[in-house]
Tab-separated table of C-alpha atoms in Angstrom:
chain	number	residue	atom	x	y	z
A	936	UNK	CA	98.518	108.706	79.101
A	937	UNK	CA	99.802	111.389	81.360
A	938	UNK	CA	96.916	114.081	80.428
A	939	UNK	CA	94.474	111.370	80.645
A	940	UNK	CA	95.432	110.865	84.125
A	941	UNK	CA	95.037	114.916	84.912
A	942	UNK	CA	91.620	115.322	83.803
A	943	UNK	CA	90.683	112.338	85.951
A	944	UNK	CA	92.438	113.893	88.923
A	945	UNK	CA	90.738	117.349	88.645
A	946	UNK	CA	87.157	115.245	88.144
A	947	UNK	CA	87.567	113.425	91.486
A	948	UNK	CA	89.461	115.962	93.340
A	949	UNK	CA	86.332	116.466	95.126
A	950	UNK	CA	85.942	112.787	95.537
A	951	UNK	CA	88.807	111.276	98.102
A	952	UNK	CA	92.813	111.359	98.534
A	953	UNK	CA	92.477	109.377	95.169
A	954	UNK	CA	93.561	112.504	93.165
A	955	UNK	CA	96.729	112.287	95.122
A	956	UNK	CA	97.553	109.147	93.146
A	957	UNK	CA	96.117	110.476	89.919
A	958	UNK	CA	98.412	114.078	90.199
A	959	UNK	CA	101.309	111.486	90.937
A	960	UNK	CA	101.213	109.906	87.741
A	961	UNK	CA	100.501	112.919	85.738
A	962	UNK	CA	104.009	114.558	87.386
A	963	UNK	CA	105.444	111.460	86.668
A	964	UNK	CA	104.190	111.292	82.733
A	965	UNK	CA	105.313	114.797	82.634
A	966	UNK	CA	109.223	113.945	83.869
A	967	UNK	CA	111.768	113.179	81.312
């Protein structure tokens, strides 16, 4: 899920611009 895809952000945001795509999916698992 969403929160899955946060904790996987915040673990490579030191890695590459992949976090980008992982924060977009955990804004978009948070929307309505």
């Amino acid at each position: 899920g969403g929160r899955q895809w946060c904790k996987v952000g915040r673990r490579w945001s030191d890695v590459k611009s992949t976090v980008f795509q992982a924060a977009t999916l955990c804004l978009r698992s948070m929307l309505p």
